[in-house]
Short mmCIF file of C-alpha atoms (C1' of nucleotides) in Angstrom, two decimals:
data_model
loop_
_atom_site.label_atom_id
_atom_site.label_comp_id
_atom_site.label_asym_id
_atom_site.label_seq_id
_atom_site.Cartn_x
_atom_site.Cartn_y
_atom_site.Cartn_z
CA UNK A 280 -74.20 -182.64 84.25
CA UNK A 281 -74.60 -180.40 87.82
CA UNK A 282 -72.86 -176.85 86.98
CA UNK A 283 -70.24 -175.85 89.53
CA UNK A 284 -68.83 -172.00 89.01
CA UNK A 285 -65.75 -171.00 91.38
CA UNK A 286 -64.63 -167.44 91.99
CA UNK A 287 -60.89 -168.16 92.93
CA UNK A 288 -59.86 -164.13 94.28
CA UNK A 289 -56.22 -163.55 95.47
CA UNK A 290 -56.19 -161.89 99.09
CA UNK A 291 -53.67 -159.60 98.08
CA UNK A 292 -55.90 -156.56 97.95
CA UNK A 293 -59.55 -155.44 98.20
CA UNK A 294 -62.42 -156.58 96.46
CA UNK A 295 -62.31 -154.42 93.49
CA UNK A 296 -64.99 -153.45 90.70
CA UNK A 297 -63.64 -155.82 87.88
CA UNK A 298 -63.10 -159.12 90.78
CA UNK A 299 -66.91 -158.48 92.40
CA UNK A 300 -68.17 -158.56 88.27
CA UNK A 301 -66.38 -162.17 87.54
CA UNK A 302 -67.48 -163.64 91.23
CA UNK A 303 -71.18 -161.96 89.94
CA UNK A 304 -71.16 -163.29 86.15
CA UNK A 305 -70.02 -166.49 88.08
CA UNK A 306 -73.26 -166.30 90.30
CA UNK A 307 -75.67 -165.61 87.71
CA UNK A 308 -74.15 -168.50 85.69
CA UNK A 309 -74.59 -170.77 88.79
CA UNK A 310 -78.37 -169.04 89.69
CA UNK A 311 -79.45 -169.21 86.32
CA UNK A 312 -78.59 -172.73 85.75
CA UNK A 313 -79.60 -173.76 89.49
CA UNK A 314 -75.32 -175.13 89.36
CA UNK A 315 -73.21 -174.90 92.52
CA UNK A 316 -70.81 -171.40 93.65
CA UNK A 317 -67.82 -171.92 95.34
CA UNK A 318 -65.44 -169.38 96.74
CA UNK A 319 -61.90 -170.29 96.80
CA UNK A 320 -58.77 -167.90 98.15
CA UNK A 321 -55.78 -168.06 96.08
CA UNK A 322 -53.35 -167.91 98.39
CA UNK A 323 -50.23 -169.46 97.29
CA UNK A 324 -47.96 -165.99 96.90
CA UNK A 325 -47.70 -166.60 101.13
CA UNK A 326 -45.81 -163.59 100.66
CA UNK A 327 -48.15 -161.36 99.08
CA UNK A 328 -51.74 -162.68 100.72
CA UNK A 329 -53.01 -161.38 103.93
CA UNK A 330 -56.02 -162.32 106.78
CA UNK A 331 -57.31 -158.72 105.96
CA UNK A 332 -57.59 -159.16 102.82
CA UNK A 333 -59.92 -162.32 102.89
CA UNK A 334 -61.59 -160.69 104.90
CA UNK A 335 -62.01 -157.75 102.73
CA UNK A 336 -63.51 -159.80 99.77
CA UNK A 337 -65.79 -162.17 102.20
CA UNK A 338 -67.23 -158.72 103.57
CA UNK A 339 -67.12 -157.44 99.89
CA UNK A 340 -69.31 -160.86 98.71
CA UNK A 341 -71.97 -160.03 101.40
CA UNK A 342 -72.24 -156.72 100.89
CA UNK A 343 -73.19 -157.41 97.07
CA UNK A 344 -74.95 -160.13 97.91
CA UNK A 345 -73.53 -163.04 96.20
CA UNK A 346 -73.78 -165.64 98.24
CA UNK A 347 -71.31 -169.07 97.34
CA UNK A 348 -72.35 -172.90 98.24
CA UNK A 349 -69.11 -174.14 99.34
CA UNK A 350 -66.30 -172.72 100.41
CA UNK A 351 -64.46 -170.23 101.53
CA UNK A 352 -61.81 -172.95 100.95
CA UNK A 353 -57.87 -171.91 100.67
CA UNK A 354 -55.21 -173.04 98.83
CA UNK A 355 -52.78 -172.91 101.65
CA UNK A 356 -54.53 -175.21 103.24
CA UNK A 357 -53.68 -178.21 100.31
CA UNK A 358 -50.01 -177.52 99.60
CA UNK A 359 -49.70 -181.67 100.38
CA UNK A 360 -52.07 -182.07 97.87
CA UNK A 361 -50.73 -180.34 94.98
CA UNK A 362 -47.36 -181.82 96.14
CA UNK A 363 -48.29 -185.28 95.77
CA UNK A 364 -49.72 -184.66 91.93
CA UNK A 365 -46.56 -183.00 91.08
CA UNK A 366 -44.71 -186.14 92.34
CA UNK A 367 -46.23 -187.92 89.89
CA UNK A 368 -45.92 -185.32 87.04
CA UNK A 369 -42.15 -185.88 87.70
CA UNK A 370 -42.45 -190.13 88.08
CA UNK A 371 -44.16 -190.20 84.81
CA UNK A 372 -41.77 -187.85 83.05
CA UNK A 373 -43.90 -184.81 82.64
CA UNK A 374 -42.00 -182.53 84.61
CA UNK A 375 -38.43 -181.94 85.94
CA UNK A 376 -36.40 -180.41 88.11
CA UNK A 377 -34.79 -176.88 87.49
CA UNK A 378 -31.58 -175.55 89.04
CA UNK A 379 -31.57 -172.54 87.31
CA UNK A 380 -31.99 -169.52 90.18
CA UNK A 381 -34.37 -166.67 89.77
CA UNK A 382 -31.64 -163.83 89.31
CA UNK A 383 -29.91 -166.43 85.93
CA UNK A 384 -33.22 -166.85 84.04
CA UNK A 385 -33.94 -163.05 85.06
CA UNK A 386 -31.23 -161.89 83.42
CA UNK A 387 -31.29 -164.05 80.50
CA UNK A 388 -34.56 -162.71 79.85
CA UNK A 389 -32.75 -159.14 80.38
CA UNK A 390 -30.74 -160.26 77.38
CA UNK A 391 -33.13 -161.40 75.57
CA UNK A 392 -35.11 -158.64 75.42
CA UNK A 393 -32.56 -156.30 74.66
CA UNK A 394 -31.57 -158.79 72.26
CA UNK A 395 -35.10 -158.60 69.99
CA UNK A 396 -35.03 -162.57 71.24
CA UNK A 397 -37.22 -164.99 72.40
CA UNK A 398 -37.82 -164.35 75.80
CA UNK A 399 -38.51 -167.92 76.55
CA UNK A 400 -36.78 -169.94 79.30
CA UNK A 401 -34.75 -171.91 77.12
CA UNK A 402 -34.78 -175.31 78.55
CA UNK A 403 -31.63 -176.09 79.45
CA UNK A 404 -32.42 -178.14 82.85
CA UNK A 405 -34.85 -180.46 80.78
CA UNK A 406 -33.03 -183.13 79.90
CA UNK A 407 -30.34 -182.77 82.42
CA UNK A 408 -28.51 -186.21 83.09
CA UNK A 409 -26.67 -185.49 86.52
CA UNK A 410 -28.44 -182.63 88.50
CA UNK A 411 -25.58 -179.79 89.83
CA UNK A 412 -25.32 -179.99 93.39
CA UNK A 413 -26.00 -177.97 95.86
CA UNK A 414 -28.34 -176.76 93.79
CA UNK A 415 -31.82 -175.76 94.64
CA UNK A 416 -34.72 -176.99 92.91
CA UNK A 417 -37.61 -175.35 91.28
CA UNK A 418 -40.18 -178.08 89.17
CA UNK A 419 -41.01 -177.76 85.87
CA UNK A 420 -43.66 -178.52 83.25
CA UNK A 421 -42.19 -180.19 80.22
CA UNK A 422 -44.71 -178.33 77.52
CA UNK A 423 -45.09 -179.68 73.65
CA UNK A 424 -42.86 -178.63 71.68
CA UNK A 425 -45.08 -179.01 68.04
CA UNK A 426 -48.67 -178.96 67.34
CA UNK A 427 -51.55 -176.74 68.54
CA UNK A 428 -54.17 -176.17 71.31
CA UNK A 429 -57.30 -174.65 70.64
CA UNK A 430 -59.40 -172.69 73.91
CA UNK A 431 -62.80 -173.25 72.68
CA UNK A 432 -64.09 -170.07 74.79
CA UNK A 433 -68.12 -169.60 75.33
CA UNK A 434 -67.24 -165.76 74.87
CA UNK A 435 -65.15 -165.94 71.61
CA UNK A 436 -64.92 -169.28 70.32
CA UNK A 437 -62.18 -170.99 69.25
CA UNK A 438 -58.97 -169.91 69.73
CA UNK A 439 -55.91 -171.24 68.83
CA UNK A 440 -51.91 -170.63 70.07
CA UNK A 441 -48.77 -172.83 69.10
CA UNK A 442 -47.31 -174.72 71.44
CA UNK A 443 -44.21 -173.92 70.30
CA UNK A 444 -44.59 -170.33 72.26
CA UNK A 445 -45.99 -172.17 75.36
CA UNK A 446 -42.55 -172.49 77.72
CA UNK A 447 -42.11 -175.01 80.50
CA UNK A 448 -43.32 -173.00 83.22
CA UNK A 449 -42.20 -173.45 86.76
CA UNK A 450 -44.63 -175.25 88.60
CA UNK A 451 -43.16 -175.87 91.60
CA UNK A 452 -41.19 -173.40 93.48
CA UNK A 453 -37.48 -174.24 94.74
CA UNK A 454 -39.34 -173.48 98.69
CA UNK A 455 -42.04 -176.16 97.95
CA UNK A 456 -44.99 -174.12 97.00
CA UNK A 457 -46.70 -174.63 93.85
CA UNK A 458 -47.57 -171.69 91.32
CA UNK A 459 -50.77 -170.78 89.92
CA UNK A 460 -50.56 -172.13 86.73
CA UNK A 461 -51.17 -175.52 88.31
CA UNK A 462 -52.60 -175.33 91.84
CA UNK A 463 -55.65 -173.54 89.37
CA UNK A 464 -55.98 -176.55 87.18
CA UNK A 465 -55.75 -179.09 90.30
CA UNK A 466 -58.28 -176.93 92.47
CA UNK A 467 -60.65 -176.96 89.73
CA UNK A 468 -60.40 -180.77 88.87
CA UNK A 469 -60.84 -181.14 93.07
CA UNK A 470 -63.65 -179.27 92.53
CA UNK A 471 -65.37 -180.54 90.05
CA UNK A 472 -65.69 -177.32 88.00
CA UNK A 473 -67.48 -177.33 84.98
CA UNK A 474 -67.30 -173.86 83.74
CA UNK A 475 -64.31 -171.98 84.19
CA UNK A 476 -65.38 -167.74 84.12
CA UNK A 477 -62.76 -165.37 85.05
CA UNK A 478 -61.04 -162.29 83.17
CA UNK A 479 -60.05 -162.13 79.81
CA UNK A 480 -56.35 -161.35 81.37
CA UNK A 481 -55.85 -164.96 81.98
CA UNK A 482 -57.43 -166.72 78.37
CA UNK A 483 -52.92 -166.62 77.55
CA UNK A 484 -52.89 -168.59 80.45
CA UNK A 485 -55.52 -171.43 79.10
CA UNK A 486 -53.27 -173.16 76.78
CA UNK A 487 -51.08 -173.64 79.60
CA UNK A 488 -53.33 -175.14 81.83
CA UNK A 489 -55.27 -177.02 79.03
CA UNK A 490 -51.73 -178.86 78.78
CA UNK A 491 -51.89 -179.70 82.47
CA UNK A 492 -55.50 -181.08 82.15
CA UNK A 493 -54.30 -183.31 79.60
CA UNK A 494 -51.26 -184.72 81.29
CA UNK A 495 -53.15 -185.54 84.22
CA UNK A 496 -55.60 -187.23 81.74
CA UNK A 497 -58.74 -185.28 83.44
CA UNK A 498 -61.26 -183.76 80.98
CA UNK A 499 -60.99 -180.34 80.29
CA UNK A 500 -64.04 -177.85 81.73
CA UNK A 501 -65.20 -174.96 79.49
CA UNK A 502 -64.24 -171.49 79.20
CA UNK A 503 -65.48 -168.52 78.94
CA UNK A 504 -63.04 -165.20 79.38
CA UNK A 505 -64.78 -162.17 80.27
CA UNK A 506 -63.68 -158.88 78.26
CA UNK A 507 -61.95 -156.06 80.55
CA UNK A 508 -63.34 -153.15 82.32
CA UNK A 509 -61.43 -150.18 81.66
CA UNK A 510 -60.49 -146.78 83.45
CA UNK A 511 -61.84 -143.20 81.23
CA UNK A 512 -58.57 -143.48 79.65
CA UNK A 513 -58.84 -147.32 78.47
CA UNK A 514 -56.23 -148.85 79.97
CA UNK A 515 -57.23 -151.08 82.35
CA UNK A 516 -59.06 -150.00 85.45
CA UNK A 517 -56.68 -149.43 88.29
CA UNK A 518 -56.61 -146.60 91.55
CA UNK A 519 -55.91 -144.11 89.08
CA UNK A 520 -58.71 -143.77 88.07
CA UNK A 521 -60.51 -143.39 91.80
CA UNK A 522 -62.41 -145.39 93.52
CA UNK A 523 -62.13 -149.70 92.77
CA UNK A 524 -62.65 -151.23 96.01
CA UNK A 525 -65.76 -152.35 96.16
CA UNK A 526 -66.47 -151.14 99.68
CA UNK A 527 -65.07 -147.37 98.62
CA UNK A 528 -69.24 -147.91 97.26
CA UNK A 529 -70.64 -148.67 100.19
CA UNK A 530 -69.16 -145.71 101.79
CA UNK A 531 -69.43 -143.46 99.00
CA UNK A 532 -73.93 -144.25 99.53
CA UNK A 533 -74.08 -146.52 96.97
CA UNK A 534 -77.24 -149.44 97.49
CA UNK A 535 -75.01 -152.54 96.54
CA UNK A 536 -77.95 -153.73 94.36
CA UNK A 537 -77.22 -150.75 91.45
CA UNK A 538 -73.83 -151.22 91.47
CA UNK A 539 -74.52 -155.19 90.36
CA UNK A 540 -76.69 -153.60 87.77
CA UNK A 541 -74.22 -151.61 87.28
CA UNK A 542 -72.14 -153.84 86.45
CA UNK A 543 -73.65 -156.45 84.55
CA UNK A 544 -74.22 -154.11 82.08
CA UNK A 545 -70.91 -153.88 81.89
CA UNK A 546 -70.56 -156.88 79.16
CA UNK A 547 -74.17 -157.62 79.43
CA UNK A 548 -77.21 -156.68 78.26
CA UNK A 549 -80.88 -158.14 77.57
CA UNK A 550 -82.22 -155.64 74.10
CA UNK A 551 -83.08 -152.57 76.18
CA UNK A 552 -83.30 -152.78 78.96
CA UNK A 553 -81.58 -150.68 82.13
CA UNK A 554 -82.98 -151.52 85.61
CA UNK A 555 -82.92 -155.30 86.73
CA UNK A 556 -84.37 -157.18 89.52
CA UNK A 557 -82.03 -160.18 91.19
CA UNK A 558 -85.09 -162.10 89.56
CA UNK A 559 -84.47 -161.10 86.12
CA UNK A 560 -81.24 -160.43 86.05
CA UNK A 561 -80.74 -164.81 87.37
CA UNK A 562 -83.33 -165.44 84.84
CA UNK A 563 -82.21 -163.69 81.36
CA UNK A 564 -78.62 -164.09 82.44
CA UNK A 565 -76.63 -166.16 79.70
CA UNK A 566 -73.11 -165.98 78.27
CA UNK A 567 -75.01 -165.51 74.15
CA UNK A 568 -75.59 -161.65 75.31
CA UNK A 569 -71.91 -160.85 76.68
CA UNK A 570 -70.03 -158.92 74.62
CA UNK A 571 -66.34 -159.52 73.79
CA UNK A 572 -64.88 -156.22 73.80
CA UNK A 573 -63.85 -154.19 76.71
CA UNK A 574 -65.94 -151.50 78.69
CA UNK A 575 -65.22 -148.49 80.08
CA UNK A 576 -66.33 -147.66 84.06
CA UNK A 577 -68.57 -144.34 83.96
CA UNK A 578 -69.06 -143.37 87.59
CA UNK A 579 -71.75 -140.95 86.05
CA UNK A 580 -74.27 -143.94 84.78
CA UNK A 581 -73.58 -145.92 87.73
CA UNK A 582 -74.34 -142.85 89.61
CA UNK A 583 -77.96 -142.38 87.91
CA UNK A 584 -78.59 -146.04 88.87
CA UNK A 585 -78.37 -145.05 91.66
CA UNK A 586 -80.29 -142.69 92.09
CA UNK A 587 -83.25 -145.17 90.51
CA UNK A 588 -82.83 -146.98 92.86
CA UNK A 589 -83.26 -145.07 96.02
CA UNK A 590 -86.66 -143.25 94.08
CA UNK A 591 -87.64 -147.15 94.18
CA UNK A 592 -86.35 -148.25 97.68
CA UNK A 593 -88.40 -148.65 100.58
CA UNK A 594 -87.80 -145.73 102.70
CA UNK A 595 -88.20 -147.58 106.17
CA UNK A 596 -84.74 -149.89 105.15
CA UNK A 597 -83.55 -145.96 103.47
CA UNK A 598 -83.71 -144.70 106.83
CA UNK A 599 -81.75 -147.68 108.47
CA UNK A 600 -79.36 -147.13 105.80
CA UNK A 601 -78.64 -143.38 106.00
CA UNK A 602 -78.08 -143.70 110.33
CA UNK A 603 -74.28 -144.02 109.67
CA UNK A 604 -73.38 -141.64 107.25
CA UNK A 605 -75.81 -138.81 109.57
CA UNK A 606 -74.08 -140.31 112.61
CA UNK A 607 -70.65 -139.24 109.79
CA UNK A 608 -72.46 -136.43 108.68
CA UNK A 609 -72.10 -135.67 113.01
CA UNK A 610 -76.23 -134.69 112.19
CA UNK A 611 -77.22 -136.98 114.96
CA UNK A 612 -74.56 -139.16 117.69
CA UNK A 613 -73.35 -142.64 117.47
CA UNK A 614 -76.68 -144.26 119.68
CA UNK A 615 -79.24 -141.41 120.05
CA UNK A 616 -82.44 -142.31 119.91
CA UNK A 617 -84.37 -141.62 116.57
CA UNK A 618 -87.83 -141.99 115.80
CA UNK A 619 -87.57 -144.43 112.85
CA UNK A 620 -91.24 -144.22 111.44
CA UNK A 621 -90.53 -139.96 111.32
CA UNK A 622 -87.71 -140.31 110.02
CA UNK A 623 -88.93 -142.45 107.37
CA UNK A 624 -91.32 -139.94 105.91
CA UNK A 625 -88.66 -137.41 105.57
CA UNK A 626 -86.87 -139.82 103.89
CA UNK A 627 -89.62 -140.16 101.46
CA UNK A 628 -89.56 -136.28 100.46
CA UNK A 629 -85.40 -136.34 99.80
CA UNK A 630 -85.61 -139.91 97.57
CA UNK A 631 -86.18 -138.55 94.27
CA UNK A 632 -83.56 -135.51 94.96
CA UNK A 633 -80.81 -137.93 96.55
CA UNK A 634 -78.57 -139.95 94.42
CA UNK A 635 -76.43 -141.20 97.31
CA UNK A 636 -77.05 -142.04 100.83
CA UNK A 637 -74.13 -139.29 101.54
CA UNK A 638 -76.71 -136.96 99.37
CA UNK A 639 -79.82 -138.11 101.34
CA UNK A 640 -77.98 -137.44 104.81
CA UNK A 641 -76.92 -134.19 103.76
CA UNK A 642 -81.33 -133.78 103.16
CA UNK A 643 -81.90 -134.87 106.14
CA UNK A 644 -79.85 -132.82 107.81
CA UNK A 645 -82.48 -129.79 108.66
CA UNK A 646 -85.16 -131.90 109.40
CA UNK A 647 -83.08 -132.99 112.35
CA UNK A 648 -80.46 -130.55 113.46
CA UNK A 649 -81.56 -127.94 115.79
CA UNK A 650 -79.82 -124.90 114.94
CA UNK A 651 -79.25 -124.24 110.92
CA UNK A 652 -76.74 -122.05 109.20
CA UNK A 653 -78.23 -120.40 106.43
CA UNK A 654 -76.50 -119.30 103.20
CA UNK A 655 -75.48 -115.84 102.74
CA UNK A 656 -76.54 -115.47 99.20
CA UNK A 657 -80.07 -117.07 100.34
CA UNK A 658 -80.37 -115.07 102.84
CA UNK A 659 -79.82 -111.49 100.94
CA UNK A 660 -81.61 -112.69 97.76
CA UNK A 661 -85.27 -114.35 99.96
CA UNK A 662 -84.78 -112.47 102.91
CA UNK A 663 -85.59 -108.98 101.95
CA UNK A 664 -87.52 -106.54 104.74
CA UNK A 665 -90.68 -107.39 102.28
CA UNK A 666 -90.11 -110.84 102.53
CA UNK A 667 -89.88 -110.65 105.94
CA UNK A 668 -93.25 -109.02 105.85
CA UNK A 669 -94.53 -112.00 103.83
CA UNK A 670 -93.02 -114.33 106.48
CA UNK A 671 -94.74 -112.56 109.19
CA UNK A 672 -98.36 -112.94 107.75
CA UNK A 673 -97.33 -117.00 107.30
CA UNK A 674 -95.99 -117.24 110.91
CA UNK A 675 -99.30 -115.85 112.10
CA UNK A 676 -101.90 -118.01 109.81
CA UNK A 677 -99.68 -120.67 110.11
CA UNK A 678 -99.92 -120.77 114.52
CA UNK A 679 -103.75 -120.40 114.16
CA UNK A 680 -104.26 -123.53 112.05
CA UNK A 681 -106.80 -126.06 112.97
CA UNK A 682 -104.19 -129.17 112.12
CA UNK A 683 -100.83 -128.38 111.03
CA UNK A 684 -100.61 -130.70 107.99
CA UNK A 685 -99.38 -130.08 104.00
CA UNK A 686 -103.39 -129.25 103.05
CA UNK A 687 -103.19 -126.66 105.70
CA UNK A 688 -100.14 -125.75 105.07
CA UNK A 689 -100.90 -124.69 101.43
CA UNK A 690 -103.96 -122.27 102.15
CA UNK A 691 -101.75 -120.34 104.28
CA UNK A 692 -99.29 -119.52 101.59
CA UNK A 693 -101.78 -119.15 99.34
CA UNK A 694 -103.91 -116.59 101.38
CA UNK A 695 -100.40 -115.18 102.39
CA UNK A 696 -99.73 -114.69 98.32
CA UNK A 697 -103.05 -113.66 98.22
CA UNK A 698 -103.27 -110.85 100.25
CA UNK A 699 -99.91 -109.10 99.05
CA UNK A 700 -100.77 -110.15 95.74
CA UNK A 701 -97.99 -112.19 94.94
CA UNK A 702 -96.78 -115.29 93.11
CA UNK A 703 -97.06 -118.80 95.50
CA UNK A 704 -92.97 -118.46 94.72
CA UNK A 705 -92.42 -114.87 96.57
CA UNK A 706 -93.32 -116.68 99.55
CA UNK A 707 -92.24 -120.00 98.81
CA UNK A 708 -88.27 -119.16 98.06
CA UNK A 709 -88.21 -117.05 101.67
CA UNK A 710 -90.05 -119.87 104.15
CA UNK A 711 -87.31 -122.10 102.36
CA UNK A 712 -84.36 -120.29 102.74
CA UNK A 713 -86.10 -119.91 106.66
CA UNK A 714 -86.80 -123.51 107.13
CA UNK A 715 -84.01 -125.24 105.37
CA UNK A 716 -81.03 -121.81 105.03
CA UNK A 717 -80.81 -122.60 101.62
CA UNK A 718 -82.78 -122.12 98.51
CA UNK A 719 -83.26 -125.96 96.70
CA UNK A 720 -85.54 -128.79 99.35
CA UNK A 721 -88.73 -130.50 99.39
CA UNK A 722 -91.87 -129.35 98.79
CA UNK A 723 -92.96 -126.74 101.01
CA UNK A 724 -95.72 -127.92 102.94
CA UNK A 725 -94.88 -131.23 103.18
CA UNK A 726 -91.53 -130.01 104.44
CA UNK A 727 -93.93 -128.13 107.57
CA UNK A 728 -95.91 -130.46 108.08
CA UNK A 729 -93.28 -133.26 108.79
CA UNK A 730 -90.50 -130.59 110.40
CA UNK A 731 -94.31 -130.06 112.55
CA UNK A 732 -95.00 -126.44 113.60
CA UNK A 733 -92.54 -125.68 116.61
CA UNK A 734 -89.80 -126.26 114.69
CA UNK A 735 -91.70 -123.77 111.54
CA UNK A 736 -92.46 -121.62 114.64
CA UNK A 737 -89.42 -121.27 115.33
CA UNK A 738 -87.33 -120.75 112.41
CA UNK A 739 -89.47 -118.15 111.63
CA UNK A 740 -89.20 -116.25 114.77
CA UNK A 741 -85.27 -116.15 114.09
CA UNK A 742 -85.27 -114.90 110.40
CA UNK A 743 -87.51 -112.25 111.92
CA UNK A 744 -85.09 -111.29 114.38
CA UNK A 745 -88.15 -112.33 117.18
CA UNK A 746 -86.06 -114.27 119.12
"C1'" G B 53 -40.78 -156.69 70.92
"C1'" G B 54 -43.77 -162.53 70.19
"C1'" U B 55 -48.71 -164.29 71.73
"C1'" C B 56 -53.63 -163.47 72.13
"C1'" C B 57 -58.00 -160.74 71.93
"C1'" C B 58 -61.22 -156.22 70.36
"C1'" A B 59 -63.71 -152.61 67.58
"C1'" U B 60 -71.40 -149.40 66.21
"C1'" C B 61 -73.11 -142.22 69.26
"C1'" G B 62 -67.89 -139.02 74.88
"C1'" U B 63 -69.60 -143.98 77.89
"C1'" C B 64 -72.74 -148.52 78.42
"C1'" U B 65 -75.19 -151.12 74.37
"C1'" A B 66 -79.22 -153.02 70.94
"C1'" G B 67 -78.17 -155.02 65.73
"C1'" U B 68 -76.79 -162.01 63.92
"C1'" G B 69 -77.18 -159.89 54.96
"C1'" G B 70 -83.01 -156.45 53.10
"C1'" C B 71 -87.24 -154.25 59.21
"C1'" C B 72 -81.29 -149.48 59.92
"C1'" U B 73 -83.63 -142.70 57.40
"C1'" A B 74 -78.64 -147.51 62.39
"C1'" G B 75 -82.39 -148.15 68.17
"C1'" G B 76 -81.55 -147.47 73.49
"C1'" A B 77 -79.76 -146.01 78.32
"C1'" C B 78 -76.45 -142.13 81.02
"C1'" G B 79 -73.96 -137.40 80.37
"C1'" U B 80 -75.04 -132.93 77.31
"C1'" G B 81 -78.68 -128.40 74.85
"C1'" G B 82 -83.57 -127.17 74.66
"C1'" C B 83 -88.85 -127.09 75.81
"C1'" C B 84 -93.24 -128.90 79.37
"C1'" C B 85 -94.65 -129.56 84.19
"C1'" U B 86 -93.49 -126.60 88.82
"C1'" C B 87 -92.86 -122.99 95.39
"C1'" U B 88 -86.97 -123.93 94.61
"C1'" C B 89 -84.09 -128.22 93.55
"C1'" A B 90 -85.38 -133.12 91.41
"C1'" A B 91 -88.59 -136.53 89.45
"C1'" G B 92 -90.97 -137.17 85.55
"C1'" G B 93 -92.09 -136.09 79.57
"C1'" C B 94 -90.85 -134.52 75.24
"C1'" U B 95 -87.09 -132.65 72.27
"C1'" A B 96 -81.98 -131.77 69.51
"C1'" A B 97 -76.92 -132.79 68.84
"C1'" A B 98 -74.26 -137.67 68.61
"C1'" A B 99 -71.66 -143.42 65.98
"C1'" C B 100 -71.27 -148.42 62.12
"C1'" A B 101 -62.23 -146.68 62.47
"C1'" C B 102 -59.83 -146.99 57.10
"C1'" G B 103 -59.37 -149.94 52.72
"C1'" G B 104 -60.07 -153.55 49.92
"C1'" G B 105 -63.25 -158.34 48.87
"C1'" U B 106 -68.02 -161.88 48.61
"C1'" U B 107 -73.06 -160.72 47.22
"C1'" C B 108 -78.64 -158.93 43.38
"C1'" G B 109 -77.97 -155.86 48.57
"C1'" A B 110 -73.59 -154.99 53.64
"C1'" C B 111 -73.05 -152.38 61.02
"C1'" U B 112 -74.05 -157.89 59.88
"C1'" C B 113 -69.29 -162.58 55.92
"C1'" C B 114 -64.02 -163.14 54.60
"C1'" C B 115 -58.97 -160.94 54.26
"C1'" G B 116 -55.99 -156.64 55.28
"C1'" U B 117 -54.75 -151.91 57.37
"C1'" U B 118 -54.66 -148.78 61.54
"C1'" G B 119 -56.24 -148.23 66.19
"C1'" G B 120 -56.16 -150.01 71.32
"C1'" G B 121 -56.40 -154.10 75.59
"C1'" A B 122 -53.85 -158.41 77.90
"C1'" C B 123 -50.16 -161.87 78.73
"C1'" C B 124 -45.07 -163.22 78.03
"C1'" G B 125 -42.74 -164.46 86.47
"C1'" C B 126 -39.84 -168.80 90.73
"C1'" C B 127 -47.58 -162.43 91.05
"C1'" A B 128 -52.11 -164.24 90.04
#
RNA sequence: GGUCCCAUCGUCUAGUGGCCUAGGACGUGGCCCUCUCAAGGCUAAAACACGGGUUCGACUCCCGUUGGGACCGCCA
């Protein structure tokens, strides 16, 4: 049998970290087994779903490079289908009309809670002989009252539920729209889904859904319930814990490969390996190695991973990716012409120093900008009169070098150090402040080579007050 | 409150009854490298929630306690 899985987000918000991981595990499972990955938009809540969020979710999927084989399907396009399935259940006596209003139900629930009693629907419309006139009706599914339902889960094993705790849930609202627990089953059957891979928070819904499958005589798919992702306080990850939308990480200068790598290790492992290529992920992924316990989202480890991916990334590609951040930084103007070959060279010097594209852009600033600001503290420490004397000599030597390349530049530095009987560091630090305005940067020799002689001369002149 | 799930360093995890003096990674401290900052290398501190069983032997199996989480909607 061909494996078919789906990711079914509801468009009531952006694609968030938890949803992205669910999508990723579905994708990996499908790719590992050569199956199909379906994208389905669960927009039956017409009051909260928006077109913007559908776009946002698709953007997030694309950015993470999680391609789907079918869809996106939308449930709002399928209301007639659901309607006919509801009718079938009613005609077979497996569902019935309920005339209780939401307000009445709410009140009863509240009362039951206060008394510490069972909160489930009392079934008062279950066997109604005469429907009350003039009241809107919802449709409820008739749950079995006795027996046990076992969910056989790929991650958790067998989980048993007493049917007596299940209530007759509403499958069709009084406004004629169907509800989640019903449509999810109808869709999964219509779309021939073989494995339902979703968040742990759905485990309790699963027995209810199994009864719908059975009411129709359908085969129940395999389930895999993924553990939750928690915030630092161990509660479900939410806005309170900082950035949760996937696209926010794009804006913060993260690489999608790094986020994917981080997310997959939240719950899944392969021995001691931490960094995986796409191919390795697809090759090794299996639910056997998915853990059962919830995981705390750790931004620091994600940052480290991102740094690892930046180090390994192709400099030309990084140069492309960093452009929007340079624009945002106002280091360059939108659409400004820039020598990409040269930019890539500059990027190489910064790769192992930048953990995000934002940091990369910040480092690139002094390579590109005409004027730099000099940190007063740095100047105070490294631009004292004796330092300026070194820089004066350095400038002279550098103006005479044949080829303005790192090896030649290094010779000049050593010559100055020797002349003044001092260490290389006492020349390099002042030079660094003159070049970058700061005390930390890539190595001076390669930096100067990439700057080029004119820019180096200009900046030395400036600190020497020679304008 | 009811139902269900979960439980190894601060965090992510390896571990499927003897290989464990519990391994790796992030983070933290130290050292090395070094023109600064990184990167890299070495190193240190840091965990089997607790209590009972089962067993010749439990991190590993069973039960309970405790702790955490999820769900209990005419939301998904």
